[in-house]
């Protein structure tokens, strides 16, 4: 998120102010959107910002491999410990991370059973599931880190994009903790977190870099120029690749408790990827945007033409029927990923024209866990003399670590809010940003089918960052 208050002591809040870009004027209107009241903080709050008492905390907790390779350029002597909370969609996640990159804990509560029951995410059911487990998930994260809320430096929480009902659960929990323990709070952009967690995992990853962020709800190709500064080279004009995987898995009668992506990937290994001639989307469009709605339709028609009954689970189908399903899964995956490859190839060329110093392509998001996707994109970057950076699978899917780490990166720049008031009115308006672009559109990548000027509700993270820097200059 972009800070609209450049200093640690500023009473202009990072989350409490929202810049609204007028559709009719080239001006930015700033107004309060989150906190119902904002008062100067006590001096004890400022002492907490850089407290160093965490050195006595138990540091023997297991860490992921990526924290061990954290480069010295990312290590500061601030000794921060941040709790990250993520509830943007169907997983309830929390983690505690140190500013040196050490992951003290990571907890995720999956809604796999709900996904299988409803064939996808049901927002109201997802909200209720988040509400039932959020307290326990956060407590487990603290317990595994051998810390209490009083040991934290700040709380980071996803405020968008995502499902409003789900985002609300996480934001309310984060605000309760921050208010009770007088902790600063950092609002995090979910997609920025997917990109930045790679910086926790790879010590050589510096700005600028390219990022392909792929999940159930998002397909984004961005040029990451700096923290909070992103240029959108391409996005989906309809469905994301993860949505196509999920729907295809459902129509093929696969077990959705693992989610559609892993189910399709496993089944595709048994099939002939050339057996069904699906068309690659948008071949005639020489841009970097994505479209998976048409491919979904092709898959559905192929299933119907072969008289496959999705009501019969794959495990109960005949051997011949299983072979047909495997062929469709393999053919779908080949074309779905080929679409990624073609768009990435063009985006790399565009990005190198803009920033010739780029050396890395980050691939993150839930679909980045797919080994076939990684292998194919590795070939793309190799052809362009770049390096592929993929976080481990546990950090590609939605998780609290990426939220905590993004909170740390923003906190260091003073981009955070002071503690919320201890008592907030029930009608207090929370700053939830379900549709929130990460970057501004690159001119050559602008889609006629999906104009960001009309599709978005909130101004992009990048535009807010720029507005903040302009105000502080």
Coordinates of C-alpha atoms in Angstrom, one line a residue:
X1 CA 0.0 0.0 0.0
X2 CA 1.1 3.5 -0.6
X3 CA 1.6 5.7 2.4
X4 CA -0.1 9.0 2.3
X5 CA 1.9 10.0 5.4
X6 CA 5.6 10.0 4.8
X7 CA 6.9 10.1 8.3
X8 CA 6.6 7.8 11.3
X9 CA 5.1 10.5 13.4
X10 CA 2.6 11.8 10.9
X11 CA -1.0 11.8 11.8
X12 CA -1.9 11.3 8.1
X13 CA -2.6 7.6 8.0
X14 CA -1.5 5.0 5.5
X15 CA -4.9 3.3 5.7
X16 CA -7.1 6.0 6.9
X17 CA -6.8 8.0 3.7
X18 CA -8.0 6.8 0.3
X19 CA -7.1 8.6 -2.9
X20 CA -10.0 8.6 -5.3
X21 CA -9.1 9.3 -8.9
X22 CA -11.8 11.2 -10.6
X23 CA -13.1 9.8 -13.9
X24 CA -13.7 13.4 -15.1
X25 CA -10.8 15.4 -13.7
X26 CA -7.1 14.8 -13.5
X27 CA -7.1 15.5 -9.8
X28 CA -6.8 13.3 -6.7
X29 CA -9.3 13.7 -3.9
X30 CA -8.2 12.5 -0.5
X31 CA -10.7 11.5 2.1
X32 CA -11.0 9.4 5.3
X33 CA -12.2 5.9 4.7
X34 CA -11.1 3.6 7.5
X35 CA -10.9 5.1 11.0
X36 CA -13.8 7.1 12.4
X37 CA -11.4 9.2 14.4
X38 CA -7.7 9.8 14.4
X39 CA -5.9 11.3 17.4
X40 CA -2.2 12.1 18.0
X41 CA -0.5 9.0 19.5
X42 CA 1.2 8.9 22.9
X43 CA 5.0 9.0 23.0
X44 CA 5.1 5.4 24.0
X45 CA 3.9 4.5 20.6
X46 CA 7.0 6.1 19.0
X47 CA 9.2 4.2 21.4
X48 CA 7.6 0.9 20.2
X49 CA 8.4 1.5 16.6
X50 CA 12.1 0.6 17.0
X51 CA 12.1 -1.4 20.2
X52 CA 14.8 -4.0 20.4
X53 CA 13.6 -6.4 23.1
X54 CA 13.0 -9.2 20.6
X55 CA 16.6 -10.4 20.8
X56 CA 15.6 -12.4 23.9
X57 CA 12.8 -14.2 22.0
X58 CA 13.3 -17.8 21.1
X59 CA 15.1 -17.9 17.8
X60 CA 15.4 -21.6 17.5
X61 CA 12.1 -22.0 15.6
X62 CA 12.4 -23.7 12.2
X63 CA 12.7 -21.5 9.2
X64 CA 12.1 -22.0 5.5
X65 CA 15.0 -22.4 3.1
X66 CA 14.3 -19.1 1.6
X67 CA 14.9 -17.2 4.8
X68 CA 18.4 -18.7 5.0
X69 CA 19.4 -17.1 1.7
X70 CA 18.3 -13.6 2.5
X71 CA 20.8 -11.1 1.2
X72 CA 22.5 -8.5 3.3
X73 CA 20.9 -5.8 1.3
X74 CA 17.6 -6.7 2.8
X75 CA 18.8 -7.0 6.4
X76 CA 18.4 -4.0 8.7
X77 CA 19.3 -3.5 12.3
X78 CA 15.6 -2.7 13.1
X79 CA 14.9 -6.1 14.6
X80 CA 11.2 -5.9 13.7
X81 CA 8.8 -8.8 14.3
X82 CA 5.5 -8.6 12.3
X83 CA 2.4 -10.6 12.4
X84 CA 0.8 -11.1 9.0
X85 CA -2.9 -11.9 8.5
X86 CA -4.4 -13.1 5.2
X87 CA -8.2 -13.7 4.6
X88 CA -8.7 -12.4 1.0
X89 CA -10.3 -15.5 -0.4
X90 CA -10.7 -19.1 0.9
X91 CA -7.7 -19.7 3.2
X92 CA -7.3 -18.3 6.7
X93 CA -3.6 -17.6 7.2
X94 CA -1.3 -16.0 9.7
X95 CA 2.5 -15.9 10.2
X96 CA 5.1 -14.2 12.3
X97 CA 8.3 -13.0 10.5
X98 CA 11.4 -11.2 11.6
X99 CA 12.8 -8.3 9.5
X100 CA 16.0 -10.4 8.9
X101 CA 13.8 -12.8 7.0
X102 CA 13.4 -15.5 9.6
X103 CA 10.0 -17.1 9.4
X104 CA 9.1 -17.8 13.0
X105 CA 5.8 -19.4 12.3
X106 CA 3.3 -20.1 9.5
X107 CA -0.3 -21.3 9.9
X108 CA -2.9 -21.9 7.2
X109 CA -6.5 -23.2 7.7
X110 CA -7.8 -24.4 4.4
X111 CA -11.4 -24.4 3.2
X112 CA -10.9 -27.4 0.9
X113 CA -14.0 -29.1 2.1
X114 CA -16.1 -26.1 1.3
X115 CA -14.6 -25.8 -2.1
X116 CA -15.4 -29.4 -2.9
X117 CA -19.0 -29.1 -1.5
X118 CA -19.8 -25.9 -3.5
X119 CA -17.6 -26.5 -6.5
X120 CA -15.8 -23.2 -5.9
X121 CA -15.6 -20.3 -3.4
X122 CA -19.0 -19.3 -1.9
X123 CA -18.3 -15.8 -0.4
X124 CA -20.8 -16.0 2.5
X125 CA -19.7 -19.6 3.4
X126 CA -16.0 -18.5 3.2
X127 CA -16.6 -15.5 5.5
X128 CA -18.2 -17.8 8.1
X129 CA -15.3 -20.2 7.8
X130 CA -12.8 -17.4 8.3
X131 CA -14.7 -16.1 11.3
X132 CA -14.8 -19.5 13.0
X133 CA -11.0 -20.1 12.8
X134 CA -9.3 -16.7 12.7
X135 CA -8.7 -16.4 16.4
X136 CA -7.2 -19.9 16.6
X137 CA -5.1 -19.4 13.5
X138 CA -3.6 -16.2 14.8
X139 CA -3.0 -17.7 18.3
X140 CA -1.4 -20.8 16.8
X141 CA 1.0 -18.5 14.8
X142 CA 2.0 -16.7 17.9
X143 CA 2.4 -19.9 19.9
X144 CA 4.6 -21.5 17.3
X145 CA 6.7 -18.4 17.3
X146 CA 7.0 -18.5 21.1
X147 CA 5.7 -14.9 21.3
X148 CA 2.7 -13.0 22.5
X149 CA 1.0 -9.9 20.9
X150 CA 3.1 -7.7 23.2
X151 CA 6.3 -8.8 21.5
X152 CA 5.2 -7.7 18.1
X153 CA 6.4 -4.5 16.3
X154 CA 3.4 -4.3 14.0
X155 CA 0.5 -6.1 12.4
X156 CA 0.1 -6.4 8.7
X157 CA -3.1 -7.5 7.0
X158 CA -4.5 -7.9 3.5
X159 CA -7.0 -5.1 2.6
X160 CA -7.4 -6.0 -1.0
X161 CA -7.9 -7.2 -3.6
X162 CA -10.2 -10.0 -2.7
X163 CA -13.7 -10.8 -1.5
X164 CA -15.1 -8.0 0.7
X165 CA -16.7 -10.4 3.2
X166 CA -13.5 -12.3 3.6
X167 CA -11.2 -9.3 3.8
X168 CA -13.4 -7.8 6.6
X169 CA -12.7 -10.8 8.9
X170 CA -8.9 -10.3 8.7
X171 CA -9.0 -6.6 8.9
X172 CA -11.2 -6.6 12.0
X173 CA -8.9 -9.1 13.7
X174 CA -5.8 -7.1 12.9
X175 CA -7.4 -3.9 14.2
X176 CA -8.4 -5.6 17.4
X177 CA -4.9 -6.7 18.1
X178 CA -3.4 -3.4 17.0
X179 CA -5.8 -1.4 19.2
X180 CA -5.4 -3.7 22.3
X181 CA -1.6 -3.7 22.2
X182 CA -1.1 -0.3 20.7
X183 CA 0.7 -1.6 17.6
X184 CA 1.0 0.1 14.2
X185 CA -0.9 -1.6 11.4
X186 CA 0.1 -2.0 7.8
X187 CA -2.5 -2.5 5.1
X188 CA -1.2 -4.8 2.4
X189 CA -2.0 -5.2 -1.3
X190 CA -2.4 -9.0 -1.9
X191 CA -0.7 -9.1 -5.3
X192 CA 2.2 -6.9 -4.2
X193 CA 2.7 -9.4 -1.4
X194 CA 2.9 -12.3 -3.9
X195 CA 5.6 -10.4 -5.8
X196 CA 7.6 -9.2 -2.8
X197 CA 7.8 -12.6 -1.0
X198 CA 10.3 -13.5 -3.7
X199 CA 12.6 -10.9 -2.2
X200 CA 12.6 -12.8 1.0
X201 CA 13.6 -15.9 -0.8
X202 CA 16.3 -14.7 -3.2
X203 CA 19.1 -12.4 -2.1
X204 CA 19.9 -11.4 -5.6
X205 CA 16.4 -10.0 -6.4
X206 CA 16.6 -6.3 -6.6
X207 CA 14.3 -3.7 -8.2
X208 CA 13.6 -3.5 -11.1
X209 CA 12.3 -6.9 -11.9
X210 CA 9.4 -8.5 -13.8
X211 CA 6.6 -10.4 -12.1
X212 CA 4.0 -12.8 -13.4
X213 CA 1.3 -13.2 -10.7
X214 CA -1.0 -16.1 -11.4
X215 CA -3.8 -17.4 -9.2
X216 CA -7.5 -18.3 -9.2
X217 CA -8.6 -14.7 -9.5
X218 CA -5.6 -12.9 -11.1
X219 CA -3.3 -12.9 -14.1
X220 CA -0.9 -10.1 -13.9
X221 CA 2.3 -9.2 -15.8
X222 CA 4.0 -6.3 -14.1
X223 CA 7.3 -4.4 -14.2
X224 CA 8.2 -3.8 -10.5
X225 CA 10.2 -0.6 -10.6
X226 CA 10.4 -0.1 -6.8
X227 CA 8.4 -0.8 -3.7
X228 CA 4.9 0.5 -4.5
X229 CA 5.8 1.4 -8.1
X230 CA 4.4 -1.1 -10.7
X231 CA 3.7 -0.9 -14.4
X232 CA 1.0 -3.2 -15.6
X233 CA 2.0 -4.8 -18.8
X234 CA -0.9 -7.2 -19.1
X235 CA -3.8 -8.6 -17.2
X236 CA -6.8 -10.9 -17.9
X237 CA -9.7 -9.5 -19.8
X238 CA -12.0 -12.1 -18.3
X239 CA -11.0 -15.2 -16.4
X240 CA -7.7 -16.0 -14.7
X241 CA -5.7 -19.2 -15.4
X242 CA -6.5 -20.6 -11.9
X243 CA -10.2 -20.2 -12.6
X244 CA -9.8 -22.2 -15.8
X245 CA -8.0 -24.9 -13.9
X246 CA -10.6 -25.1 -11.2
X247 CA -13.6 -25.2 -13.6
X248 CA -11.9 -27.8 -15.8
X249 CA -11.2 -30.0 -12.8
X250 CA -14.8 -29.7 -11.7
X251 CA -16.1 -30.7 -15.1
X252 CA -13.7 -33.6 -15.2
X253 CA -15.1 -34.9 -11.9
X254 CA -11.8 -34.5 -10.0
X255 CA -11.4 -34.2 -6.3
X256 CA -11.5 -30.5 -5.6
X257 CA -10.4 -30.8 -2.0
X258 CA -6.9 -30.4 -3.4
X259 CA -8.1 -27.5 -5.5
X260 CA -8.3 -27.7 -9.3
X261 CA -4.7 -26.8 -10.1
X262 CA -2.9 -29.8 -8.5
X263 CA -5.7 -32.2 -9.6
X264 CA -5.4 -31.2 -13.2
X265 CA -1.6 -31.2 -13.1
X266 CA -1.5 -34.8 -11.7
X267 CA -4.1 -36.1 -14.2
X268 CA -2.3 -34.4 -17.1
X269 CA 0.8 -36.5 -16.5
X270 CA -1.3 -39.6 -17.6
X271 CA -2.7 -38.0 -20.8
X272 CA -1.7 -37.1 -24.3
X273 CA -1.3 -33.3 -24.5
X274 CA -1.7 -33.4 -28.3
X275 CA -4.9 -35.5 -28.4
X276 CA -7.4 -32.6 -28.2
X277 CA -6.7 -29.6 -30.5
X278 CA -7.6 -26.6 -28.3
X279 CA -7.0 -23.1 -29.7
X280 CA -4.5 -20.9 -28.0
X281 CA -6.4 -17.7 -26.8
X282 CA -5.9 -14.3 -28.3
X283 CA -3.3 -15.3 -31.0
X284 CA -4.4 -12.3 -33.1
X285 CA -3.9 -9.8 -30.3
X286 CA -0.2 -8.6 -30.1
X287 CA -0.3 -7.5 -26.5
X288 CA 0.3 -9.1 -23.1
X289 CA -3.2 -9.5 -21.9
X290 CA -4.8 -12.9 -21.1
X291 CA -8.1 -14.6 -21.7
X292 CA -9.2 -18.0 -20.4
X293 CA -13.0 -17.8 -20.8
X294 CA -12.9 -19.2 -24.3
X295 CA -10.5 -22.0 -23.4
X296 CA -12.9 -23.0 -20.6
X297 CA -15.7 -23.2 -23.2
X298 CA -13.5 -25.3 -25.4
X299 CA -12.9 -27.7 -22.5
X300 CA -16.5 -28.0 -21.7
X301 CA -17.5 -28.7 -25.3
X302 CA -14.8 -31.4 -25.5
X303 CA -16.1 -33.1 -22.4
X304 CA -19.6 -33.0 -23.7
X305 CA -18.5 -34.4 -27.1
X306 CA -16.9 -37.4 -25.4
X307 CA -20.0 -38.0 -23.3
X308 CA -18.1 -37.7 -20.0
X309 CA -20.3 -37.5 -17.0
X310 CA -18.8 -35.2 -14.4
X311 CA -21.3 -36.6 -11.9
X312 CA -19.2 -39.7 -11.9
X313 CA -16.0 -39.1 -9.9
X314 CA -12.8 -39.9 -11.7
X315 CA -12.0 -42.7 -9.3
X316 CA -15.3 -44.4 -10.2
X317 CA -15.0 -44.0 -14.0
X318 CA -14.1 -46.7 -16.5
X319 CA -10.5 -47.1 -17.7
X320 CA -11.4 -45.7 -21.1
X321 CA -13.3 -42.8 -19.5
X322 CA -10.3 -42.0 -17.3
X323 CA -8.0 -42.0 -20.3
X324 CA -10.3 -39.5 -22.1
X325 CA -10.3 -37.3 -19.1
X326 CA -6.5 -37.4 -18.8
X327 CA -6.1 -36.5 -22.4
X328 CA -8.4 -33.5 -22.0
X329 CA -6.5 -32.4 -18.9
X330 CA -3.2 -32.7 -20.6
X331 CA -4.4 -30.9 -23.7
X332 CA -5.9 -28.1 -21.6
X333 CA -2.8 -27.6 -19.5
X334 CA -0.5 -27.5 -22.6
X335 CA -2.6 -24.7 -24.2
X336 CA -3.3 -22.8 -21.0
X337 CA 0.4 -22.6 -20.2
X338 CA 1.4 -21.9 -23.8
X339 CA -0.8 -18.8 -23.5
X340 CA 1.3 -17.8 -20.5
X341 CA 4.5 -18.4 -22.4
X342 CA 3.5 -16.3 -25.4
X343 CA 2.4 -13.4 -23.2
X344 CA 5.5 -13.6 -21.0
X345 CA 7.8 -13.6 -24.0
X346 CA 6.3 -10.4 -25.3
X347 CA 6.2 -8.8 -21.9
X348 CA 9.9 -9.5 -21.4
X349 CA 10.7 -7.6 -24.6
X350 CA 8.6 -4.7 -23.5
X351 CA 10.1 -4.6 -20.1
X352 CA 13.6 -4.7 -21.3
X353 CA 12.9 -1.8 -23.6
X354 CA 11.7 0.2 -20.6
X355 CA 14.3 -1.1 -18.0
X356 CA 17.2 -2.8 -19.7
X357 CA 18.8 -3.7 -16.3
X358 CA 16.1 -6.3 -15.6
X359 CA 17.6 -9.7 -14.7
X360 CA 14.8 -11.6 -13.0
X361 CA 11.2 -12.8 -13.7
X362 CA 9.3 -13.6 -10.5
X363 CA 6.5 -16.1 -10.9
X364 CA 4.2 -16.3 -7.9
X365 CA 0.6 -17.0 -6.9
X366 CA -1.1 -20.3 -6.4
X367 CA -0.7 -21.5 -10.0
X368 CA 3.1 -20.9 -9.7
X369 CA 3.2 -24.0 -7.5
X370 CA 2.5 -26.0 -10.7
X371 CA 5.8 -27.8 -11.8
X372 CA 4.8 -27.9 -15.5
X373 CA 4.2 -24.1 -15.4
X374 CA 7.6 -23.6 -13.8
X375 CA 9.4 -25.8 -16.3
X376 CA 7.9 -24.1 -19.3
X377 CA 8.5 -20.5 -18.0
X378 CA 12.1 -21.5 -17.2
X379 CA 12.6 -22.1 -20.9
X380 CA 11.1 -18.7 -21.7
X381 CA 13.5 -16.8 -19.3
X382 CA 16.5 -18.8 -20.4
X383 CA 15.8 -17.7 -24.0
X384 CA 15.9 -14.1 -22.9
X385 CA 18.9 -14.4 -20.6
X386 CA 16.9 -13.8 -17.4
X387 CA 16.7 -15.8 -14.2
X388 CA 13.4 -17.3 -13.0
X389 CA 12.5 -16.8 -9.3
X390 CA 9.7 -18.9 -7.8
X391 CA 9.0 -18.9 -4.1
X392 CA 8.6 -22.4 -2.6
X393 CA 5.0 -23.8 -3.1
X394 CA 4.0 -23.0 0.5
X395 CA 4.8 -19.3 -0.2
X396 CA 3.1 -19.3 -3.7
X397 CA -0.4 -20.1 -2.4
X398 CA -2.0 -17.5 -0.1
X399 CA -0.1 -17.3 3.1
X400 CA 0.6 -15.0 6.1
X401 CA 4.4 -14.9 5.5
X402 CA 4.0 -12.9 2.3
X403 CA 1.7 -10.4 4.1
X404 CA 4.1 -10.1 7.1
X405 CA 7.1 -9.6 4.8
X406 CA 5.4 -7.0 2.7
X407 CA 4.4 -5.3 5.9
X408 CA 8.0 -5.2 7.0
X409 CA 9.2 -3.7 3.7
X410 CA 6.5 -1.0 3.8
X411 CA 7.0 -0.3 7.5
X412 CA 10.7 0.5 6.9
X413 CA 9.6 3.3 4.7
X414 CA 7.1 4.7 7.2
X415 CA 4.1 3.4 5.3
X416 CA 1.7 2.3 8.1
X417 CA -1.1 3.5 10.3
X418 CA -0.9 4.3 14.0
X419 CA -2.9 2.0 16.3
X420 CA -6.6 2.1 15.9
X421 CA -8.7 3.6 18.7
X422 CA -9.5 1.1 21.5
X423 CA -13.2 1.4 21.0
X424 CA -14.6 1.9 17.5
X425 CA -18.2 2.6 16.6
X426 CA -20.0 -0.4 15.0
X427 CA -20.7 1.6 11.9
X428 CA -17.1 2.5 11.4
X429 CA -16.2 2.3 7.7
X430 CA -13.3 -0.1 7.1
X431 CA -11.0 0.4 4.1
X432 CA -11.6 -2.8 2.1
X433 CA -10.5 -2.7 -1.5
X434 CA -11.9 -5.8 -3.3
X435 CA -11.1 -4.5 -6.7
X436 CA -7.7 -2.7 -6.4
X437 CA -5.2 -2.6 -9.3
X438 CA -1.6 -3.0 -8.5
X439 CA -0.1 -0.8 -11.1
X440 CA -0.9 1.7 -13.8
X441 CA -1.5 0.4 -17.3
X442 CA 1.3 0.5 -19.9
X443 CA 0.0 2.2 -23.0
X444 CA 0.8 -0.6 -25.4
X445 CA -0.9 -3.1 -23.1
X446 CA -4.1 -1.3 -22.6
X447 CA -7.1 -3.6 -23.4
X448 CA -10.0 -2.2 -25.3
X449 CA -12.1 -5.1 -23.8
X450 CA -11.3 -4.2 -20.2
X451 CA -10.5 -0.6 -19.5
X452 CA -9.0 0.0 -16.1
X453 CA -10.6 3.5 -16.1
X454 CA -14.0 2.0 -15.8
X455 CA -13.4 -1.4 -14.3
X456 CA -11.7 -0.4 -11.1
X457 CA -13.2 0.9 -7.9
X458 CA -10.0 2.0 -6.1
X459 CA -7.0 3.9 -7.6
X460 CA -4.0 1.6 -8.1
X461 CA -1.4 1.1 -5.4
X462 CA 1.1 2.8 -7.7
X463 CA -1.0 5.9 -8.1
X464 CA -1.5 6.2 -4.3
X465 CA 2.3 5.8 -3.8
X466 CA 2.9 8.5 -6.4
X467 CA 0.4 10.8 -4.7
X468 CA 2.0 10.3 -1.3
X469 CA 5.5 11.1 -2.7
X470 CA 4.2 14.2 -4.4
X471 CA 2.5 15.4 -1.2
X472 CA 5.7 14.9 0.8
X473 CA 8.0 16.6 -1.7

